[in-house]
Short mmCIF file of C-alpha atoms in Angstrom, two decimals:
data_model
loop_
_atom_site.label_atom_id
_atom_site.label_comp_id
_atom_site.label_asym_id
_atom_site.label_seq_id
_atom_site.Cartn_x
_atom_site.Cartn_y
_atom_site.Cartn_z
CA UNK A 1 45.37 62.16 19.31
CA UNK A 2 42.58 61.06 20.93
CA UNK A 3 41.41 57.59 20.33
CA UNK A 4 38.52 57.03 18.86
CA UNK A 5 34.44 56.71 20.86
CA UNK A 6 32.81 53.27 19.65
CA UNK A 7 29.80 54.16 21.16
CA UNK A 8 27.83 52.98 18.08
CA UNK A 9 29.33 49.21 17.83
CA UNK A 10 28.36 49.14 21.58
CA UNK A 11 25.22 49.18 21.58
CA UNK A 12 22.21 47.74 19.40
CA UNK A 13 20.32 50.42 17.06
CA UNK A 14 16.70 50.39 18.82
CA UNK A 15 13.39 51.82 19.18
CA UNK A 16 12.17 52.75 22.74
CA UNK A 17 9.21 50.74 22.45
CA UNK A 18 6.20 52.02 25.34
CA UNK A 19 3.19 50.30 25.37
CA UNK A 20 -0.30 51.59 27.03
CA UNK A 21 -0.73 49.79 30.37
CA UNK A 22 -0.72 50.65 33.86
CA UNK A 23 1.02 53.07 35.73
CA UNK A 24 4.89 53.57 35.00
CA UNK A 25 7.52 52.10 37.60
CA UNK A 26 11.19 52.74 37.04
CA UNK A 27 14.15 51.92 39.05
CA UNK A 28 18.16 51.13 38.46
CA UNK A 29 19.08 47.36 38.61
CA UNK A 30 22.41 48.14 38.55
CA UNK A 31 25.29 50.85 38.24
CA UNK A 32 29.17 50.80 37.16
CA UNK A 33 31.65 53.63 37.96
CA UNK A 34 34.89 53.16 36.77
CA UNK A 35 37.38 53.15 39.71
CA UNK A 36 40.40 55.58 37.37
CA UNK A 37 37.45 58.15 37.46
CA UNK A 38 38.62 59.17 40.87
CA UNK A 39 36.58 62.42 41.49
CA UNK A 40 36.14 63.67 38.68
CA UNK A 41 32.41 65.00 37.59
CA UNK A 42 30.88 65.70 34.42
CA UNK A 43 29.53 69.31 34.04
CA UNK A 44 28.26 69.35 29.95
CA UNK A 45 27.07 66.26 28.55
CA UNK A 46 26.28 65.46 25.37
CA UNK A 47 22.55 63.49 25.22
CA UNK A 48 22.51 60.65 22.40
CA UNK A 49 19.42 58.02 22.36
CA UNK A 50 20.39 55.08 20.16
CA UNK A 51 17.06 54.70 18.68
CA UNK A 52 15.93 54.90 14.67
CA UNK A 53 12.50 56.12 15.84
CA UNK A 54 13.30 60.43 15.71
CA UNK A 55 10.06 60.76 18.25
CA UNK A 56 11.38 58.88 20.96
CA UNK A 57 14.65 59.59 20.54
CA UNK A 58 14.14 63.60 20.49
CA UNK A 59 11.12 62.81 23.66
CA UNK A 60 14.31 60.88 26.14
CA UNK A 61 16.91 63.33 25.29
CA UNK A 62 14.72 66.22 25.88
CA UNK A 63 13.59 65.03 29.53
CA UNK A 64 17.21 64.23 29.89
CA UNK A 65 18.44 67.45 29.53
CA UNK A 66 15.24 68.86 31.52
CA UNK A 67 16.29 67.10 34.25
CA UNK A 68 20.13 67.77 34.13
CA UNK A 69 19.68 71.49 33.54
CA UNK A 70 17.43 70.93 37.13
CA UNK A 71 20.49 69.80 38.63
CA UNK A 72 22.72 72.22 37.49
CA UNK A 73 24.79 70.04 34.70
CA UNK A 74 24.73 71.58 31.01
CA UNK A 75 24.00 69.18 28.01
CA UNK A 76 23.04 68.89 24.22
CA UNK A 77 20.68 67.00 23.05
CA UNK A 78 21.68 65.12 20.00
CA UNK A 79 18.81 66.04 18.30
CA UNK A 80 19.93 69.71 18.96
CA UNK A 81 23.10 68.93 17.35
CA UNK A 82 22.25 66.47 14.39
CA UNK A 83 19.37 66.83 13.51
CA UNK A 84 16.38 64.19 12.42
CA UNK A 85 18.34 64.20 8.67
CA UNK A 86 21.50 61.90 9.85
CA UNK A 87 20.52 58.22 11.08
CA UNK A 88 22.17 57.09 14.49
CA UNK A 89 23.87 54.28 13.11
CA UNK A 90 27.48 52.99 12.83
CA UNK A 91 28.35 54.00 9.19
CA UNK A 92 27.52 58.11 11.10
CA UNK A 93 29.95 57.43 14.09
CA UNK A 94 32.86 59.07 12.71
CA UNK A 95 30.28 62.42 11.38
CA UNK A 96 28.57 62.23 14.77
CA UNK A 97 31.66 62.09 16.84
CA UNK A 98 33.23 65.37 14.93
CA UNK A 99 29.78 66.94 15.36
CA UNK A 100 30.54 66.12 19.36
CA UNK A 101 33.84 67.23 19.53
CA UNK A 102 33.17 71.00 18.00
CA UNK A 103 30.58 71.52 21.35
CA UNK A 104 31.98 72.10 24.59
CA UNK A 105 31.11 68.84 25.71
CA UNK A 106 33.05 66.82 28.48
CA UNK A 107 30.81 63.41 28.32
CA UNK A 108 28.29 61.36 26.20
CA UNK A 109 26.06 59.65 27.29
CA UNK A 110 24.16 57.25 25.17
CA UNK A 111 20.90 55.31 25.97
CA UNK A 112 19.49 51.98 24.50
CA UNK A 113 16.42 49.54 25.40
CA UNK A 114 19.02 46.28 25.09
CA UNK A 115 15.72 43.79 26.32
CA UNK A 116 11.99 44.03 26.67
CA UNK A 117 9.98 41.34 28.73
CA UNK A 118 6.24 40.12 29.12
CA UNK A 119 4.86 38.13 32.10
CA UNK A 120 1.21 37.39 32.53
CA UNK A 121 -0.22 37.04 35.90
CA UNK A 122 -3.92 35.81 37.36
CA UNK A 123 -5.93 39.03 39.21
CA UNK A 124 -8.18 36.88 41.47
CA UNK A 125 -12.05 38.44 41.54
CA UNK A 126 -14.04 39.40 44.04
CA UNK A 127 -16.83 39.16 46.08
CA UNK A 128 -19.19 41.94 47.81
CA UNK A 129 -22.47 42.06 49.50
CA UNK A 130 -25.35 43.96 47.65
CA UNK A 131 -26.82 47.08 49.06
CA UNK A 132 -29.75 46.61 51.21
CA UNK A 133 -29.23 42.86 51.92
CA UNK A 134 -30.48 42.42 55.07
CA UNK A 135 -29.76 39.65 57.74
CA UNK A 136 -33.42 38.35 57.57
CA UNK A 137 -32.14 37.16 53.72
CA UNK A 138 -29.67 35.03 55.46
CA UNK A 139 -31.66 31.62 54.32
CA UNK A 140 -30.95 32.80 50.59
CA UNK A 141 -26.97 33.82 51.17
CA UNK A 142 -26.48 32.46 48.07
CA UNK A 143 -28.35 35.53 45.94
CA UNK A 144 -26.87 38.07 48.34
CA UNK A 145 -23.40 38.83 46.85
CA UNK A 146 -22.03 40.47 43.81
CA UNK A 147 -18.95 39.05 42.13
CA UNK A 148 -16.38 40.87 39.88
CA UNK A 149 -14.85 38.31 37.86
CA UNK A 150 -11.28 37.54 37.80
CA UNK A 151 -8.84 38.23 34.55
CA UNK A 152 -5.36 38.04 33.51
CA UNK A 153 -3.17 40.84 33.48
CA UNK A 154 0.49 41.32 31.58
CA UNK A 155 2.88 43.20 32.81
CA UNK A 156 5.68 44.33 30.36
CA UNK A 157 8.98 45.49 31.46
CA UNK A 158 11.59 47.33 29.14
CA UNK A 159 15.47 47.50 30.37
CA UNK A 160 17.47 50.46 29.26
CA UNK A 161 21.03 50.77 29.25
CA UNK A 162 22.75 53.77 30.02
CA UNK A 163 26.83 54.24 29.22
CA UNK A 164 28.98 57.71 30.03
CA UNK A 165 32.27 58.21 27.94
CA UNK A 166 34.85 60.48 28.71
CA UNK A 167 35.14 62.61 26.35
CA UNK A 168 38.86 63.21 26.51
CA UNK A 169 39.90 59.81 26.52
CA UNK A 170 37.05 57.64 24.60
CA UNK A 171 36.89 55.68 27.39
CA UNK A 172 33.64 54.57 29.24
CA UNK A 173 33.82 55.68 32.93
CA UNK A 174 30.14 54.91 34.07
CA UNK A 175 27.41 52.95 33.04
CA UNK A 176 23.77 51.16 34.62
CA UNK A 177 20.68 49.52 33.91
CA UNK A 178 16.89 50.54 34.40
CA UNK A 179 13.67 48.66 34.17
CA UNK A 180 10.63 50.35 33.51
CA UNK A 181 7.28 48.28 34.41
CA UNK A 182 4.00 48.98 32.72
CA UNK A 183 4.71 52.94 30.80
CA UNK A 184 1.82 54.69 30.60
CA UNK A 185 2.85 56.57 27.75
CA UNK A 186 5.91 58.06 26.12
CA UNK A 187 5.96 61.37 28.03
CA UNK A 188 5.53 60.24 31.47
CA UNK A 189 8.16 57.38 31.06
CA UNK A 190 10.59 59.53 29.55
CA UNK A 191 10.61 61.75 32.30
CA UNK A 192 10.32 59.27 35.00
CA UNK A 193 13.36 57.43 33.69
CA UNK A 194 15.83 60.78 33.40
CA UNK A 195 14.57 61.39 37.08
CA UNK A 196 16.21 58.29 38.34
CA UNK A 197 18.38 58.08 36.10
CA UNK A 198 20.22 61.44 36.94
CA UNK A 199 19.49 60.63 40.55
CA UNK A 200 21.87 57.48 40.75
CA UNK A 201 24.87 59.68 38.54
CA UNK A 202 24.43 62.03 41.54
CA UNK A 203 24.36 59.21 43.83
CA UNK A 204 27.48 57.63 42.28
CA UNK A 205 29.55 60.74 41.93
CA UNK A 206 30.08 61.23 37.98
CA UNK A 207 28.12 64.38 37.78
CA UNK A 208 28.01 67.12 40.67
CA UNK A 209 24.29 68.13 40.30
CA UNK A 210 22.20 68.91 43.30
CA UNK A 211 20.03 66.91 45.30
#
């Protein structure tokens, strides 16, 4: 018998929260392989965002498995599979993880925002000549110049955790962290974050997708 996934009791039941700011910046802070995985890849993975909020969770697992199918590695969606009618919480895991087990499935993966940060910052202004100032107005420099006032800006960053079970054993054989700076919007984060995400697993050697 297999033992049993605790994927659930892992990980916090959240909502990716994206707020409107400036452009979207998303990188890995860090990445874990487990060193019994050997070489062994991951060819079908099951997708499952540990969110309560059914939009954002069916938006990252969607772009997830856009961008695996890109790189030649099968997946479900959870969504797909469960539907919006069973919550993602702990009193599921046992439904969810028979749900997993009937698919052809080698892997989950799950995904969680585990922190979210603000940092406010001072954008100097700036200062520019007017048009048609001429040097003859040099005695009156004073009224010459145009100034674009300064403000304060905050920059939020959301941190994402990202775990990959086994699926035969129940054990967790790879795992990392992303930030995400300043999301646009829900779309073009999503996508941005599979991207890199699926970029390092190819990187670290748990899936064989291509380059």
């Amino acid at each position: 018998m297999r033992p049993p996934i605790r994927l659930l009791a892992a990980f916090p039941i959240v909502i990716f929260i994206l707020m409107v700011s400036c452009a979207p910046n998303t990188k890995i802070i860090g990445s874990w392989k487990s060193p019994e995985l050997g070489t062994k890849t991951f060819k079908d993975i099951f997708i499952l965002g540990l969110s309560d909020n059914f939009i954002n969770r069916k938006t990252f697992e969607e772009d997830m498995a856009i961008i695996l199918k890109e790189k030649g590695v099968k997946s479900t969606a959870s969504v797909d599979a469960i539907g919006p009618g069973t919550a993602i919480q702990q009193k599921n895991a046992e439904h969810i993880e028979e749900i997993i087990k009937k698919g052809s499935s080698d892997a989950i993966m799950t995904m969680g925002l585990i922190d979210q940060t603000s940092e406010t910052r001072y954008v100097q202004g700036s200062a520019y000549p007017m048009a048609g100032y001429g040097f003859r107005g040099y005695y009156g420099y004073y009224g010459g110049m145009a100034y674009t006032p300064g403000y304060y800006a905050t920059d939020k960053s959301y941190f994402v955790e990202i775990k990959l079970f086994d699926l035969s054993t129940g054990t967790m054989v790879w795992s990392a962290q992303s930030e995400t700076v300043n999301p646009s919007n829900l779309e073009s984060a999503a996508m941005t974050f599979s991207r890199v995400v699926v970029d390092r697993m190819i990187k670290d050697g748990v899936i064989a997708g291509t380059k």
